[in-house]
XYZ file of C-alpha atoms in Angstrom:
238
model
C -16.209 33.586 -22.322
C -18.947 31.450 -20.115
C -17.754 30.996 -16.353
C -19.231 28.559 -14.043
C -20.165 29.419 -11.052
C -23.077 27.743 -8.630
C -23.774 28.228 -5.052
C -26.372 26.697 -2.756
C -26.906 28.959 0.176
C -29.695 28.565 3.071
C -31.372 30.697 5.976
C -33.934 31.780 8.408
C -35.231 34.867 7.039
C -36.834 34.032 4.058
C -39.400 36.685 3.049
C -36.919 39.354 3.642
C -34.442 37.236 1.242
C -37.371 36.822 -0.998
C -37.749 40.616 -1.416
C -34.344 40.781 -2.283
C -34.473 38.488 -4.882
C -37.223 39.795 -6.724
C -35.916 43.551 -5.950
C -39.271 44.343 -4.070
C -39.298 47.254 -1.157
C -35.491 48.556 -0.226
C -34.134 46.794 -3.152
C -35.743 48.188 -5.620
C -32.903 50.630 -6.100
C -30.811 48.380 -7.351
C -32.479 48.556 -10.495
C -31.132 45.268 -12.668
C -33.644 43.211 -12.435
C -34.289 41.255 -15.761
C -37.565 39.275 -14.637
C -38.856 37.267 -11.925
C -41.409 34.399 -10.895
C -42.727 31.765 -8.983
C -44.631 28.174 -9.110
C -45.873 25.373 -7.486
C -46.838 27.707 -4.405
C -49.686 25.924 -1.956
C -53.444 26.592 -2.116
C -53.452 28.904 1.057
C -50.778 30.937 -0.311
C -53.040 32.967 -2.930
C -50.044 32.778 -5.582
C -48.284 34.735 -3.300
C -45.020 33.867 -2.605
C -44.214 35.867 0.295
C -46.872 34.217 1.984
C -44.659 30.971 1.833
C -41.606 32.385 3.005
C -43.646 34.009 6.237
C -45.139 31.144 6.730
C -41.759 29.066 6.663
C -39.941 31.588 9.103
C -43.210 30.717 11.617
C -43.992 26.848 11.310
C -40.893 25.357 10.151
C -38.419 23.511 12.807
C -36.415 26.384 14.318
C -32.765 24.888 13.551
C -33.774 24.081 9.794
C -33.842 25.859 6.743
C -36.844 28.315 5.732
C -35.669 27.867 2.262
C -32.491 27.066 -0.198
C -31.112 29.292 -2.908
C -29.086 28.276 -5.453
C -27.370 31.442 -7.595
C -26.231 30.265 -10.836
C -23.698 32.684 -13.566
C -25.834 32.753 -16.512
C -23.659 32.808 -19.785
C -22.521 36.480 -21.013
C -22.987 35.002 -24.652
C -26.538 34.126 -24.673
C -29.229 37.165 -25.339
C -31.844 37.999 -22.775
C -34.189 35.711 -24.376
C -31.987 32.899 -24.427
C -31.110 33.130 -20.833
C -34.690 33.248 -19.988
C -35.266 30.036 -21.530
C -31.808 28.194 -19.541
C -33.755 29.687 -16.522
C -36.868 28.070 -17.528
C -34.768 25.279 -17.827
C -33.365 25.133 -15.315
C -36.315 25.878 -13.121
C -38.170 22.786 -14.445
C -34.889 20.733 -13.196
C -33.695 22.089 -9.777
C -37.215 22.855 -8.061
C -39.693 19.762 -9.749
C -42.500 20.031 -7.261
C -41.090 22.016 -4.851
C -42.696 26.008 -4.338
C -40.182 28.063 -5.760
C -39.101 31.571 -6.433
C -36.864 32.405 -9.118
C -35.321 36.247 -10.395
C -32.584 36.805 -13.426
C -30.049 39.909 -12.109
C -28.148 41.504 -14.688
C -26.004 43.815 -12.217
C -23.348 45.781 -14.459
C -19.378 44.466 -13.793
C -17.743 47.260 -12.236
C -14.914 45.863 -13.501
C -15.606 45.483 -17.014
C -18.112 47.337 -17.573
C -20.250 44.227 -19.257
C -23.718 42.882 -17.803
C -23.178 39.962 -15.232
C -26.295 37.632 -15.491
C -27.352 35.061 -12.662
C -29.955 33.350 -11.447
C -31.578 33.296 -8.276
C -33.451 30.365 -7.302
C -34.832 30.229 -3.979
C -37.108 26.869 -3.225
C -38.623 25.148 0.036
C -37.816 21.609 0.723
C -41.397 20.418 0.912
C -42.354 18.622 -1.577
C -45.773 18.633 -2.879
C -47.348 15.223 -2.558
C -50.941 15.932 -3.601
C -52.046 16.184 -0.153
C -54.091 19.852 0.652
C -52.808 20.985 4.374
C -52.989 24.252 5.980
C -49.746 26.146 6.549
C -49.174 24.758 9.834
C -49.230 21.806 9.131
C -47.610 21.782 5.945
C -44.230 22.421 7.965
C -44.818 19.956 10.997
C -43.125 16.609 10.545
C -43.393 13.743 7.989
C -46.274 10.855 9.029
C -44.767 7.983 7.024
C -47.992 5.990 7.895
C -50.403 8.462 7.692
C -48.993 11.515 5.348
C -52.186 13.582 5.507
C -51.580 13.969 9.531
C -48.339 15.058 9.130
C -46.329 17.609 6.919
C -44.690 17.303 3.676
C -41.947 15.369 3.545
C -38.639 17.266 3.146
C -36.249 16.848 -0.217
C -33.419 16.855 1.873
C -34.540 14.536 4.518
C -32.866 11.169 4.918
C -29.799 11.737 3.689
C -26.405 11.555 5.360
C -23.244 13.300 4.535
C -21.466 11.768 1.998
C -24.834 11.471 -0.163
C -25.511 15.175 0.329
C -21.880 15.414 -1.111
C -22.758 13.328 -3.783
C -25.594 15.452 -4.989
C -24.424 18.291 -4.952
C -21.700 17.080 -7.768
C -24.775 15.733 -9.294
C -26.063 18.978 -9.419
C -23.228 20.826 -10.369
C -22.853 18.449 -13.314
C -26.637 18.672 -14.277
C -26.451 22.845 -14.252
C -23.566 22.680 -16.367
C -24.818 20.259 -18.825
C -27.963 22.342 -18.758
C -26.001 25.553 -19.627
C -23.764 23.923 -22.436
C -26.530 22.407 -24.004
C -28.403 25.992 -24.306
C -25.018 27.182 -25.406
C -24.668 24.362 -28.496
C -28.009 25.151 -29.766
C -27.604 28.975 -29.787
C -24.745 28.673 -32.265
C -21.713 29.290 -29.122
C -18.779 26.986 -28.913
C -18.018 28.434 -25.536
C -18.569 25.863 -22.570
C -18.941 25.908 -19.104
C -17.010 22.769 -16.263
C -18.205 22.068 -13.159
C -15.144 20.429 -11.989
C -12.961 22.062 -9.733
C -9.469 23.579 -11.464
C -7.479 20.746 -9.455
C -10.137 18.070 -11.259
C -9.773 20.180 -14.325
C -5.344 19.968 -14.139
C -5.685 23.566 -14.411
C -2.035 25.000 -12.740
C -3.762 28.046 -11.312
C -5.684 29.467 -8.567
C -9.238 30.355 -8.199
C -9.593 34.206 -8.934
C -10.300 36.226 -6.207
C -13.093 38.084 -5.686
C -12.303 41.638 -5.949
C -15.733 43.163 -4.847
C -16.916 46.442 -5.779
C -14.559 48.491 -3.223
C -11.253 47.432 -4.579
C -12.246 47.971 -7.973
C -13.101 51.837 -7.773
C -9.909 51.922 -6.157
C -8.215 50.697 -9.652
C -6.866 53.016 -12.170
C -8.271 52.510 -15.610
C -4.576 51.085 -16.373
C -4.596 48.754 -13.643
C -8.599 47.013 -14.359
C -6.946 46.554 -18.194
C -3.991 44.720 -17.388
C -6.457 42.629 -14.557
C -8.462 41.705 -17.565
C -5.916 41.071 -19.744
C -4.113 38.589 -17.432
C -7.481 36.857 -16.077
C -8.371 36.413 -20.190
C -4.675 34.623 -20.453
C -5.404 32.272 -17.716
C -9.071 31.286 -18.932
C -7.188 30.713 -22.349
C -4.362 28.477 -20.858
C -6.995 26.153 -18.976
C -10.172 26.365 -22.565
């Protein structure tokens, strides 16, 4: 059944994250890549987003974030197709006018055996304002008075704690409403909740992660009775 699962993550080395993400160079290995893209890139970059990322990791303030990634379960029920168009979807609602980078994985469960599907969506915090600047600049600070002297101003600027709190429920809430409502119209009565399993009243634990070690190390006998009990919990809380 559909799983919820959304993390926001941030760093430093972006184009080397980037490559990862769309499985370019070392990763290409990995072979599960499902499809990729990118938009709203500036005019300098040539369409290219690695050009961003490089450019990030050089002009932007050395204690913040070259970009933001948020990695989002896509729903086991939905065909390729389908999940292409929650991505779009989604796309279109987590990165609206900010340069973006986005890749679908579809690594294989080495638990079960089954296709795991997620999203990848890495985005910079500068928001386009209609103002052409050159790279440098793009990154220096925010002129409130006079914006084309300064850079673009930053998404997550402004804010203090408790309303960075506050939007990230937001957009927990939003990516789950997103996913359910692809979901309803596909035919699935399957749903996803971003609420934590306390908000929930769910008398369980989170499952642990078992990573990709300790499963090898599980007989066949042992991954079916995991399964079995994880499917008995999911039940008890759906």
């Amino acid at each position: 059944m559909a799983s919820f699962h959304f993390e926001i993550k941030s760093g430093r080395n972006a184009s080397d994250h980037a490559d990862y993400v769309a499985r370019q160079g070392f990763h290409r290995k990995r072979e599960d890549l499902v499809t990729a893209g990118h938009g709203n890139m500036p005019a300098w970059t040539g369409d290219d987003p690695r050009a961003l990322w490089k450019a990030a990791e050089k002009f932007e303030r050395k204690n913040g974030a070259a970009y933001r990634e948020a990695i989002i379960a896509l729903p086991g029920e939905l065909s390729t197709e389908q999940n292409e168009a929650l991505v779009n979807d989604l796309v279109s609602k987590l990165a609206p006018g900010k340069p973006y980078q986005f890749a679908i994985h579809a690594p294989t469960s080495s638990l079960e055996g089954e296709p795991n599907p997620h999203l990848h969506l890495m985005t910079s915090d500068r928001v386009d304002d209609g103002i052409e600047r050159p790279a440098e600049r793009l990154f220096s600070r925010f002129n409130r008075k006079q914006p084309e002297k300064g850079g673009r101003k930053k998404a997550s600027g402004g804010r203090n704690r408790m309303q960075i709190r506050d939007d990230v429920i937001a957009t927990r809430k939003l990516v789950a409403d997103t996913i359910n409502h692809h979901l309803s119209i596909n035919g699935h009565e399957a749903h996803v909740d971003h609420r934590t399993l306390k908000e929930q009243g769910a008398q369980r634990n989170p499952e642990r992660h078992l990573g990709p070690a300790r499963v090898r190390g599980m007989s066949a006998q042992e991954k079916v009775e995991y399964i079995a009990v994880r499917g008995i919990t999911r039940d008890e809380v759906n």
